[in-house]
Amino acid sequence: MFRSGASSLRNHLSPQQSLELANLYLENARRTKDPEIVLEWCSVTEAELFRTKGASKKALSPPMLDDNRALREGMATALSNLGKLQDSLGQSEKAQASYRKAEQWGSEKVQEQQGQQQPSQTLHTKSKAESGGQNVSGLGSVTMTGNPLSLAGPDADTATIPSHIFPENLNPPTIVFAPPEADERLRDTAQLACCLGLLQGSYTPDNILEPTTRSWLTDIEHDVDEKERLKTLAREVVRAFKGEELKDSKVVAEVVHLAPVLEKDDFRYLLKELYSGIDESDLLDVHQLEGLALLIQGSDPDYLDADDLVKILGLLSMRLRGTHYQSSHHIHQLTLAISHVLDAMVDTKIGSLDREKLHEPLSSYLDRLKRSSDPYLVYQAAYAFQALQHVPDNETLWQVALQHTGKVIQGISGLVSAVKGLDLNEFIKGLGNIQQGFGGASETLGRVKTGYDYAASLATSGQCFLDCLEEGLSFECKRAWYPALRGADTLIRDEAETLLEELKASGDMEKQVLYQACHDEGRSIFSHLFNINVLSMESSILLTRVQDKPDVEGTLRLLRKNRLHERGNVVYIPPQAKTSLQSSDDVRFPLMDKVKEFLDSDQTVFLLLGDSGAGKSTFNRELECDLWELYKKRTGAIPLYISLPGVDKPENDMVAKELRMSGFTEPQIRELKAYHRFVLICDGYDESQQTQNLYMSNRLNQPGEWTAQMVISCRSEYLGVDYRDRFQPGDRNQKSEPALFQEAVITPFSADQVQDYIKQYVNVYRPLWQTEDYQRALDLIPSLKELVKNPFLMSLSLEVLPRMVDPGQGFSDTHITRVSLYDQFVEQWLERGKKRLGEKDLSPQARAAFESLCDEGFTLNGIDYLKKLSVAIYKEQEGQPVVEYSRFRDEGSWKATFFSRDEEKFLLREASPLTRSGNQYRFIHRSLLEYGLALAIFDPQEWKGRSASVSVTSSTSRRGSMSSLWSFEIEGGLQEDLTVAATEQQQQQLVHSASPLVWKSFVNEPSVLQFLEERVQQEPIFKQQLLGYIEHSKTDKIWRTASANAITILIRAGIQFNGVDFQGIQIPGADISYGMFDSAQLQGADLRKTNLRGVWLRQADLSGALMTGAQFGELPLLEQNSDVKSIAYSRDGTSFAAGIRNGEVSVYTTSTWEKTWTLHGHTDTVESVSYSPNADKIVSGSFDKTVRLWDVKTGTCCFVMSDHGDWIRSVAYSPRGDQFASASDDRAVRLWNVATGDCRLVLTGHTKLVSCVVYSPKGDQIASSSMDYTVRLWNVETGDCPHILGGHRDWVRIVAYSSQGGLIASGSDDKTIRLWDVETGTCRQDLRGHTNLVVSIAFSPRGDRVVSGSKDGKLRLWEVETGICLHTLTGHSKDINMVAYSPQGGLVASASTDSTVRLWDNETGTCCQVLTGHSSLVLNVVFSPKGDRIATGGLDNAVRLWVVEAGISRYVSGGHTDGIVEVKCSPKGNQVASGSRDTTLRLWDAETGTCRHLLRGHSKAIRSIAYSVQGDQVVSGSWDRTVQLWDTSTGACRHVLTGHIDQVNGVAFSPQGDLVASACDDGTARLWNVGSGDVNKILSGHTKQVLSVVFSPKGDQVATCSGDFTIRLWNVETGDCRHTLTGHSGWVNNVVFSPQGDQVASASDDRTVRLWDTESGTCRLTLTGHRSNVDAVTFSPKGDQVATGSKDETVRLWDMDTGDCCHILTGHNGLIRCIAYSHQGNLLASAGNDKVVRLWEIGLGQCQAVIQNFHDQVNSITWSQMSGVNYLVTGCREGSVRMWQVMNNEGLCRVRLYWSSSNSLLAVTDASIQDVHGLSQVNRQLLWERGAVGDPVPHTQELEHYVLHEEQSND
């Protein structure tokens, strides 16, 4: 929609102005390269010069005035220049015509134009004429001057309007349009209007636009943000207008200027504001009135409705009547505005005006105006009157006729403007042309004819102009000129170029002339491109004010662009995650979905954990990009990625600091803080070396602070047990808010994710290898599959594999480690950097430096640069990875060494794996910094070929190399220098220049340690260097740090220190957790603040050691005098109470776990205890029928309540602290007053015993459950029972409130759980699934889940909302007695009759930890308020305290994660195989205990394993029904043998190694060909499961035993059954051949062992004596003896010849699972459920040694021999594989641990702690409890000894 009036502008421009406009057109034509556009510009220029001629007739008439002469010369020059342009375009005829006109205007020789105008990219908009340019007709603009009204003689065509009508004279503006850059500040409001006009799409074809504009328009079409910015600016200008107090003509002009390009809502907002301004002003606001008029004039019909116009018309009519005695100027303005309103009403067919209140009064008033002496007021009033007469009628046929037109009819504008300028002759001419052009087209054109005829009659009457007006402007009735005038305007407003095209195609010459005129004139009216109103605009006050405000959105758009650009094209695989560190990796979910759920919730902190390289930063970047897309569309929250290491002190105001670095100003930051909310994506918490809770320290979501949700990432290796305190909202000294916190742990890549990553990588980077090559490498390189589960290592692997491995060669022998990947990656990166620099155009100085570096070895120098930089970062800024360098500030500092402008440094920096952002430098990944440091500590390339005994002191060829002589200098030069150093300061300077291991502790830098532990495993020389540090620490404290680092690295590398001499070593602060120090000598060692979690110190000598602050990760048990029946923590966690069967209550302080009180008074079992809210009181309920209230501080009994008549089952303290409740077998619940001990209320109604009572969270209600099958709810104030919850069909044992108090859960003997609505008493859910009574229930802290424990031995996790059972938790072998939720809701604990406590993951239902230690059933389990401890109590007279693992337990060599089923030694004794319930098989180096291969392939537990005779293969059988053959040297799977249809119970290799036998529950045994993997024979005959299979020594027979009570002997060759051995009356559990092969022994559940002749199949002997099942049987090496093990807890030795029992070996306290003879046959080992292994001397039948400290039953044992020394290998159900050295000299048997695969609990049996210093009382008690001996130094002597020790150390 376009506005009329541009022609009136040009008609009334001065001649000089018209000439200037023509010259401007000429200049544009010269600048344009497109010939077609040049032609258009020429046409425009020609038209403008013609117009100048018409306005300058006097210039040709004498007398010649100077200014007329200048005009003539200007016209001549312009015409001449036009001719030249036309000539250049091949338009010679037009060119000649222009030359002739130039001669006519000036001299024959036209001077060259002087002073070209400055080139500009201009587009001209519609504008007013020189004066204030008011619209007299209500339809357009009219030119005004400051002269009096006059007609310039009889030939004058144009009337000038006197200045008194409109006092302001405004120059006609020309809007120069230069398209702004994206986010660039706009010059003025006109530029903004131009932009928005173009964006609305209402413009002429592209060839009308200049190239710059066309390019801008094309670009912005794809820039959604820039479009929105421009719209927002316009919207804000309108809002700024509302806030403007003084709405003068300037601001009104500015805002109305924007009106045509506003969106509807903004337009209506402005309309409302102008209306209000006029309505509310006491005096008529002329400026706003004019603005309202122009706003309505130029409005889109869809933007106005009838109510608007009627309301506005009413206002204007009222103000018009009220201005009767005011100036004619005000009246003119009002009538003008009324005209516009009425025009709009006519156009939109609005009728039904209230004639009495509006129509008639307005008509009457307008009629009176005809008597005015002002002709223009008369005209305007007449126009308004005629418009009013047409309002009720349907007279808008112009719009109907032209509503479907598409483009601008630009030629019509001149006609209409002339008409509205009171140019009567032009009016008549225009109407005539229109009539000619469209004659007979429609009724509309008939109206044109009527108007033409009437106007023509006026002209031909000869009357003067004023007379014509007086006659024509009749007020008597409707006149034809009004619809004609409105129709002409509508032609323009509706852009009817389609009709012009009809003219062009008509064939009528006159019509084609009309078309050409319209088209040519239209091309010159660029103003129509922009829909800009006619009002003159002098300033852009409002826009300036808007742009001066903090441009938050603009800067945010720049931030978004930058972040998206930084993201770039990367390989991204959406990560999967699990809910917690304890959860299984197998149960995972899409991380992005989980984070989006978090952002849609009310939670505030999302903790993202993962290993180094797990993809946390990559995900965070992706999340930010994702959220930017949603920023305006949905969420409205601003995503802000914050690299915490790059922010200085992020614990304070980190959001503002990050925004400043991103270019935001302080006003912008204040506005963002006040009005916006954020999603803070905080990356690298661990890298920033933070310990503070950033959510709390930054006061997020506090009044006046930042409103934000936080996603924060951290490496899981850096977390401690209480890690949630660092992230969870809430004060760590108060109760936290778990409902606001969520966490997730990124899981390793799955196989599918690995595949997807490879495909993306190949597509993006086009490497040398193809997808198939990478896949083949993954399949054949065993170690690689595990590495690539880490995303960063995956990227490194794909980068360097083509260089490391030749795909044409075999992969199976290739071993790739994490550190080797980094070695190759860094070297390859540097070589590529070298190549890139070599190809660059370097300066001569840089080229010389480059060649020098290349001569010396560019890559070597690059590695040295990387190492030195890594060391400097750790030394100078404590490992903070971001280095800020400013040349002026940091010149001369350590930073200049690496980041100065020195050519060599520049080249090395450019080639290194560094990234730069402004003045910040960092490695492209944190792990490269850690790798560089580890390489600086030990670089294997520097020590190849060197002996560990050589002391290296000379420099290497690498310039400035700090090589690994650091580690070696302790053997030589450095140690000597330290010895002779005169002062301690000199020593410190020497140490400061030494290895990083010497001056910094890396105990808490797990990534650095991981690199170094791999170096230890690969480089024996590095191991020796580290041992050297430890050795030197014995004599000099200066090596403490290095020694602590060294032993930490060695322990992590799996080095074990059994039997070593470590007397006097100094390793304070070391982490030796899970280290093996069996029988080690540690006398006088400095072990202060060492981490000793799970350490093995059995028989170690710690006498005199310093152990202040040592942490064991375990707590001692609290021994009681009787069974523990009830336990409770105080709410603040400072106190703990246990109710005992003997009537006592034990009270402990949890800081030291010292017993503070034993509360005596009860005479029978204390069944229930509960703390007051402030922990100062304890209430206890007993079977002695009393309730007692105790004072915790004094231990005194405050009150004894004895009103109950039967046992007290349950007591509970009110959350309000003013009362407590008790439930009794007397069927009553009583409420007691705390202050007096009086009974407040007796709640009766239950008909049987009341078993449980609990308070609601608010304390206003209690719930009680009863044997009467009901739950009752009681009001604590009145004692009323509002609800009786019935529905259970048996005893309701337990009841619990949800944390919010809206629900109650009840558990019953009817095996169900019911969920009840507290408000209504209705049953919401009936949860079924348990198969026995439900004894315990608990709500999760959020109240969304319920866990139940049952006598069926299972837990079930239920979803409250749906009642669905999410997980059934199985693992306990007996009844569940109690369940509990952790305060954070992530864990569930269960106590069982099987003597164990288990921890379960709430999300996945997986078992995280099994806590063993109780010797009898466990009745109670409770979490501490912080969730970091668990207390359990049971029938073994003890309370046990457990440290809740935070998921960071480290098992040194990477052991099994579930129980060991069987262990075997290879025939050569150099390898040990272990098969586990965790589905894996592991192969261990027998010498070092290193796990050489992890064999994955089975999908279920492994049941049996066996070595081939050659030891080159191992076979495994599994519950997954398969048998698998493995290569022991490579770990590769050779065959998967399938065919069995049930679980495989046993496997065996033939002596020849060509066959494998398997026994299965499907009742068959199978013989398999080892070479082909095919089945050789199927041995069928047993009627039940086959439990065991064994080859004879010759390999010609196979024996099987079965649950069908038989043994069968099979011919291997034929597969025939040679003998079926019957006689047993129970299952036959085991069968073995004698060494000679002539006999078979079988062990059975019938308590007997039988010896069978293999030749005849007859039973030679039946060995009786065992009193229970016999599970184990074996022959002695000589075959003269048989040993058997039974469930009767004995081992028996039998004589083969006689069958006599030689010895009964007693001592075990559980069933015997396995027995084995030593190779010499002189010792027998036995193991079973009592968690010990016993060694027996065969001859005497005596126990020689007892191996303890197993934490679960021992399932398998086997003997091995190396170098003539006996070793025993054990496999335990807790997952450990251990090798023991057994020395038997002169009848004395000594056993020492040789190595262990893993250790999970502390072992200190027989360890000496005599005179140990610094042990806390808790730790003393713990060590004594676990079997340590000796007396530590008393507390009174500790300080004196410490001072003495320090003085001696200093000396």
Short mmCIF file of C-alpha atoms in Angstrom, two decimals, residues 528-818:
data_model
loop_
_atom_site.label_atom_id
_atom_site.label_comp_id
_atom_site.label_asym_id
_atom_site.label_seq_id
_atom_site.Cartn_x
_atom_site.Cartn_y
_atom_site.Cartn_z
CA HIS A 528 6.74 4.56 -3.49
CA LEU A 529 9.24 1.84 -2.82
CA PHE A 530 9.12 2.54 0.85
CA ASN A 531 5.52 3.32 1.83
CA ILE A 532 6.79 6.32 3.73
CA ASN A 533 4.35 9.00 4.80
CA VAL A 534 4.52 12.49 3.45
CA LEU A 535 5.19 14.24 6.73
CA SER A 536 8.52 16.06 6.75
CA MET A 537 10.99 14.73 9.25
CA GLU A 538 13.80 16.86 10.62
CA SER A 539 15.30 14.57 13.26
CA SER A 540 15.41 11.04 14.65
CA ILE A 541 15.18 11.88 18.32
CA LEU A 542 13.27 8.77 19.29
CA LEU A 543 15.44 6.38 17.31
CA THR A 544 18.57 7.93 18.76
CA ARG A 545 17.18 7.47 22.25
CA VAL A 546 16.26 3.86 21.55
CA GLN A 547 19.65 3.08 20.09
CA ASP A 548 21.40 4.82 22.96
CA LYS A 549 19.70 2.46 25.38
CA PRO A 550 21.67 -0.74 26.10
CA ASP A 551 21.25 -2.69 22.88
CA VAL A 552 20.98 -6.01 24.61
CA GLU A 553 19.38 -7.90 21.76
CA GLY A 554 21.88 -6.64 19.22
CA THR A 555 24.83 -7.70 21.30
CA LEU A 556 23.15 -11.00 22.02
CA ARG A 557 22.78 -11.57 18.30
CA LEU A 558 26.48 -10.92 17.84
CA LEU A 559 27.23 -13.32 20.66
CA ARG A 560 25.03 -15.93 19.04
CA LYS A 561 26.72 -15.50 15.67
CA ASN A 562 30.16 -15.76 17.22
CA ARG A 563 29.29 -18.87 19.18
CA LEU A 564 27.73 -20.59 16.19
CA HIS A 565 30.75 -19.67 14.10
CA GLU A 566 33.11 -21.02 16.75
CA ARG A 567 31.16 -24.28 16.78
CA GLY A 568 31.99 -24.85 13.14
CA ASN A 569 31.65 -28.16 11.36
CA VAL A 570 32.49 -30.82 13.92
CA VAL A 571 31.79 -34.47 14.35
CA TYR A 572 29.12 -34.73 17.01
CA ILE A 573 27.50 -37.86 18.33
CA PRO A 574 24.69 -37.19 20.82
CA PRO A 575 26.01 -38.58 24.09
CA GLN A 576 24.24 -41.07 26.29
CA ALA A 577 24.28 -40.80 30.06
CA LYS A 578 23.37 -42.55 33.26
CA THR A 579 21.87 -41.13 36.39
CA SER A 580 24.82 -41.44 38.75
CA LEU A 581 28.37 -42.62 39.12
CA GLN A 582 27.13 -45.81 40.73
CA SER A 583 24.72 -46.66 37.90
CA SER A 584 25.49 -49.31 35.35
CA ASP A 585 26.69 -48.16 31.93
CA ASP A 586 24.18 -50.53 30.40
CA VAL A 587 21.18 -48.46 31.45
CA ARG A 588 21.51 -45.17 29.62
CA PHE A 589 19.41 -42.35 28.19
CA PRO A 590 19.92 -39.48 25.71
CA LEU A 591 21.69 -36.72 27.61
CA MET A 592 20.25 -33.85 25.57
CA ASP A 593 16.70 -34.98 26.28
CA LYS A 594 17.45 -35.17 29.99
CA VAL A 595 18.94 -31.66 30.03
CA LYS A 596 15.94 -30.28 28.12
CA GLU A 597 13.65 -31.88 30.71
CA PHE A 598 15.70 -30.18 33.40
CA LEU A 599 15.41 -26.81 31.70
CA ASP A 600 11.65 -27.21 31.50
CA SER A 601 11.47 -27.95 35.22
CA ASP A 602 11.85 -25.86 38.36
CA GLN A 603 15.26 -27.38 39.10
CA THR A 604 18.21 -25.04 39.12
CA VAL A 605 21.45 -27.07 38.91
CA PHE A 606 22.31 -29.89 36.54
CA LEU A 607 25.67 -31.51 37.24
CA LEU A 608 27.24 -33.18 34.24
CA LEU A 609 29.99 -35.64 35.09
CA GLY A 610 32.28 -37.68 32.92
CA ASP A 611 35.80 -38.92 32.53
CA SER A 612 38.47 -36.85 30.85
CA GLY A 613 37.65 -36.74 27.15
CA ALA A 614 34.13 -38.06 27.66
CA GLY A 615 32.71 -35.21 25.59
CA LYS A 616 31.49 -32.82 28.28
CA SER A 617 32.78 -29.67 26.57
CA THR A 618 31.59 -30.83 23.17
CA PHE A 619 28.15 -31.46 24.57
CA ASN A 620 28.11 -28.11 26.35
CA ARG A 621 28.93 -26.31 23.11
CA GLU A 622 26.23 -28.23 21.29
CA LEU A 623 23.76 -27.46 24.05
CA GLU A 624 24.50 -23.76 23.77
CA CYS A 625 23.94 -23.81 20.01
CA ASP A 626 20.73 -25.76 20.48
CA LEU A 627 19.45 -23.29 23.04
CA TRP A 628 20.30 -20.32 20.86
CA GLU A 629 17.90 -21.71 18.29
CA LEU A 630 15.22 -21.85 20.97
CA TYR A 631 16.07 -18.49 22.52
CA LYS A 632 13.24 -16.52 20.94
CA LYS A 633 11.10 -19.31 19.62
CA ARG A 634 10.32 -20.95 22.93
CA THR A 635 12.43 -20.63 26.04
CA GLY A 636 13.33 -16.96 26.28
CA ALA A 637 16.32 -17.91 28.41
CA ILE A 638 19.73 -16.73 27.21
CA PRO A 639 22.24 -19.55 26.88
CA LEU A 640 25.67 -18.51 28.09
CA TYR A 641 28.60 -20.86 27.77
CA ILE A 642 31.21 -20.09 30.41
CA SER A 643 34.61 -21.69 30.28
CA LEU A 644 35.34 -21.54 33.98
CA PRO A 645 39.14 -21.69 33.60
CA GLY A 646 38.95 -18.58 31.43
CA VAL A 647 37.13 -16.55 34.08
CA ASP A 648 39.12 -14.94 36.85
CA LYS A 649 37.70 -16.04 40.20
CA PRO A 650 34.40 -17.40 38.89
CA GLU A 651 33.17 -17.83 42.45
CA ASN A 652 32.30 -14.13 42.39
CA ASP A 653 30.10 -12.50 39.73
CA MET A 654 31.10 -14.95 37.00
CA VAL A 655 28.13 -14.08 34.77
CA ALA A 656 29.08 -10.41 34.56
CA LYS A 657 32.73 -11.31 33.97
CA GLU A 658 31.84 -13.59 31.08
CA LEU A 659 29.53 -10.98 29.56
CA ARG A 660 32.25 -8.35 29.74
CA MET A 661 34.62 -10.66 27.90
CA SER A 662 31.88 -11.14 25.29
CA GLY A 663 31.65 -7.40 24.62
CA PHE A 664 28.69 -6.35 26.76
CA THR A 665 28.74 -2.92 28.36
CA GLU A 666 27.96 -2.24 32.00
CA PRO A 667 24.49 -0.80 31.22
CA GLN A 668 23.73 -3.87 29.14
CA ILE A 669 24.87 -6.14 31.93
CA ARG A 670 22.66 -4.31 34.41
CA GLU A 671 19.69 -4.66 32.10
CA LEU A 672 20.38 -8.36 31.53
CA LYS A 673 20.63 -8.92 35.24
CA ALA A 674 17.39 -7.11 35.94
CA TYR A 675 15.16 -8.35 33.15
CA HIS A 676 16.50 -11.54 31.61
CA ARG A 677 17.01 -15.12 32.67
CA PHE A 678 19.89 -17.36 31.67
CA VAL A 679 20.92 -20.91 31.15
CA LEU A 680 24.50 -20.89 32.40
CA ILE A 681 26.55 -23.66 30.82
CA CYS A 682 29.59 -23.76 33.06
CA ASP A 683 32.33 -25.91 31.61
CA GLY A 684 35.43 -27.20 33.34
CA TYR A 685 34.74 -26.90 37.06
CA ASP A 686 37.69 -29.18 37.74
CA GLU A 687 40.00 -27.23 35.41
CA SER A 688 39.23 -24.02 37.23
CA GLN A 689 40.46 -25.74 40.40
CA GLN A 690 37.32 -24.72 42.22
CA THR A 691 36.19 -25.95 45.60
CA GLN A 692 33.34 -23.52 46.10
CA ASN A 693 29.70 -24.00 45.24
CA LEU A 694 29.43 -21.58 42.30
CA TYR A 695 25.65 -21.56 42.43
CA MET A 696 25.70 -20.37 46.02
CA SER A 697 28.74 -18.09 45.85
CA ASN A 698 27.25 -16.27 42.85
CA ARG A 699 23.93 -15.97 44.70
CA LEU A 700 21.98 -17.16 41.68
CA ASN A 701 18.20 -16.70 41.84
CA GLN A 702 18.50 -14.55 44.96
CA PRO A 703 16.62 -11.22 45.06
CA GLY A 704 18.41 -8.68 42.90
CA GLU A 705 20.78 -11.29 41.48
CA TRP A 706 21.02 -13.26 38.27
CA THR A 707 18.05 -15.45 37.39
CA ALA A 708 19.45 -18.63 35.94
CA GLN A 709 19.51 -22.37 35.65
CA MET A 710 22.98 -23.85 35.73
CA VAL A 711 24.43 -26.76 33.79
CA ILE A 712 27.89 -27.37 35.19
CA SER A 713 30.38 -30.01 34.10
CA CYS A 714 33.21 -31.63 36.00
CA ARG A 715 35.51 -34.58 35.58
CA SER A 716 34.30 -37.44 37.73
CA GLU A 717 37.88 -38.23 38.77
CA TYR A 718 38.04 -35.04 40.81
CA LEU A 719 35.07 -35.73 43.04
CA GLY A 720 35.03 -36.82 46.65
CA VAL A 721 32.36 -38.50 48.67
CA ASP A 722 30.58 -35.22 49.49
CA TYR A 723 30.89 -33.83 45.99
CA ARG A 724 27.23 -32.83 45.77
CA ASP A 725 27.85 -30.14 48.38
CA ARG A 726 29.89 -28.29 45.76
CA PHE A 727 26.99 -28.10 43.32
CA GLN A 728 23.68 -28.59 45.07
CA PRO A 729 21.66 -25.48 45.95
CA GLY A 730 21.56 -24.81 49.66
CA ASP A 731 24.03 -24.10 52.43
CA ARG A 732 26.23 -27.09 53.13
CA ASN A 733 25.75 -26.40 56.84
CA GLN A 734 22.03 -26.67 56.46
CA LYS A 735 19.71 -29.11 54.78
CA SER A 736 20.29 -29.08 51.05
CA GLU A 737 17.61 -28.92 48.42
CA PRO A 738 17.85 -32.10 46.37
CA ALA A 739 14.62 -31.29 44.55
CA LEU A 740 16.48 -28.43 42.79
CA PHE A 741 19.43 -30.58 41.78
CA GLN A 742 19.98 -33.24 39.15
CA GLU A 743 23.03 -35.01 37.85
CA ALA A 744 24.02 -37.25 34.99
CA VAL A 745 27.18 -39.06 34.00
CA ILE A 746 28.23 -39.36 30.37
CA THR A 747 28.68 -43.01 29.53
CA PRO A 748 31.34 -44.38 27.21
CA PHE A 749 30.47 -44.70 23.54
CA SER A 750 28.42 -47.75 22.66
CA ALA A 751 29.32 -49.84 19.63
CA ASP A 752 26.65 -48.04 17.61
CA GLN A 753 27.96 -44.63 18.64
CA VAL A 754 31.47 -45.67 17.66
CA GLN A 755 30.19 -46.67 14.24
CA ASP A 756 28.33 -43.40 13.79
CA TYR A 757 31.38 -41.39 14.83
CA ILE A 758 33.61 -43.17 12.32
CA LYS A 759 31.13 -42.57 9.50
CA GLN A 760 30.81 -38.88 10.32
CA TYR A 761 34.55 -38.49 10.70
CA VAL A 762 35.24 -40.04 7.30
CA ASN A 763 32.59 -37.85 5.64
CA VAL A 764 33.80 -34.62 7.25
CA TYR A 765 37.59 -35.01 7.17
CA ARG A 766 38.21 -37.45 4.28
CA PRO A 767 41.14 -39.24 5.92
CA LEU A 768 43.46 -41.75 4.28
CA TRP A 769 41.49 -44.66 5.69
CA GLN A 770 37.95 -45.57 4.88
CA THR A 771 35.28 -46.65 7.31
CA GLU A 772 36.06 -50.31 6.67
CA ASP A 773 39.73 -49.83 7.57
CA TYR A 774 38.88 -48.26 10.91
CA GLN A 775 36.36 -50.95 11.66
CA ARG A 776 38.85 -53.69 10.92
CA ALA A 777 41.36 -52.09 13.26
CA LEU A 778 38.77 -51.90 16.03
CA ASP A 779 37.85 -55.54 15.55
CA LEU A 780 41.41 -56.83 15.57
CA ILE A 781 43.25 -54.58 18.03
CA PRO A 782 41.96 -55.71 21.43
CA SER A 783 43.09 -52.68 23.41
CA LEU A 784 41.60 -50.22 20.93
CA LYS A 785 37.97 -51.07 21.50
CA GLU A 786 38.12 -49.90 25.08
CA LEU A 787 40.01 -46.71 24.23
CA VAL A 788 37.60 -45.49 21.56
CA LYS A 789 34.70 -45.58 23.97
CA ASN A 790 36.11 -42.24 25.09
CA PRO A 791 35.12 -39.59 22.50
CA PHE A 792 38.36 -37.60 22.64
CA LEU A 793 40.47 -40.74 22.42
CA MET A 794 38.24 -41.80 19.56
CA SER A 795 39.09 -38.60 17.69
CA LEU A 796 42.78 -39.07 18.43
CA SER A 797 42.63 -42.70 17.31
CA LEU A 798 41.02 -41.89 13.98
CA GLU A 799 43.59 -39.15 13.43
CA VAL A 800 46.70 -41.22 14.08
CA LEU A 801 45.75 -44.82 13.27
CA PRO A 802 46.64 -44.56 9.58
CA ARG A 803 50.09 -43.51 10.69
CA MET A 804 50.49 -46.02 13.51
CA VAL A 805 49.17 -49.12 11.76
CA ASP A 806 49.39 -50.51 8.27
CA PRO A 807 45.94 -51.91 7.36
CA GLY A 808 47.59 -54.34 5.02
CA GLN A 809 49.37 -56.04 7.91
CA GLY A 810 48.00 -57.98 10.84
CA PHE A 811 46.50 -56.01 13.69
CA SER A 812 46.37 -58.72 16.31
CA ASP A 813 49.87 -58.08 17.67
CA THR A 814 49.36 -54.32 17.88
CA HIS A 815 48.94 -52.89 21.37
CA ILE A 816 47.73 -49.33 21.60
CA THR A 817 47.53 -47.34 24.81
CA ARG A 818 46.18 -43.93 25.67
#
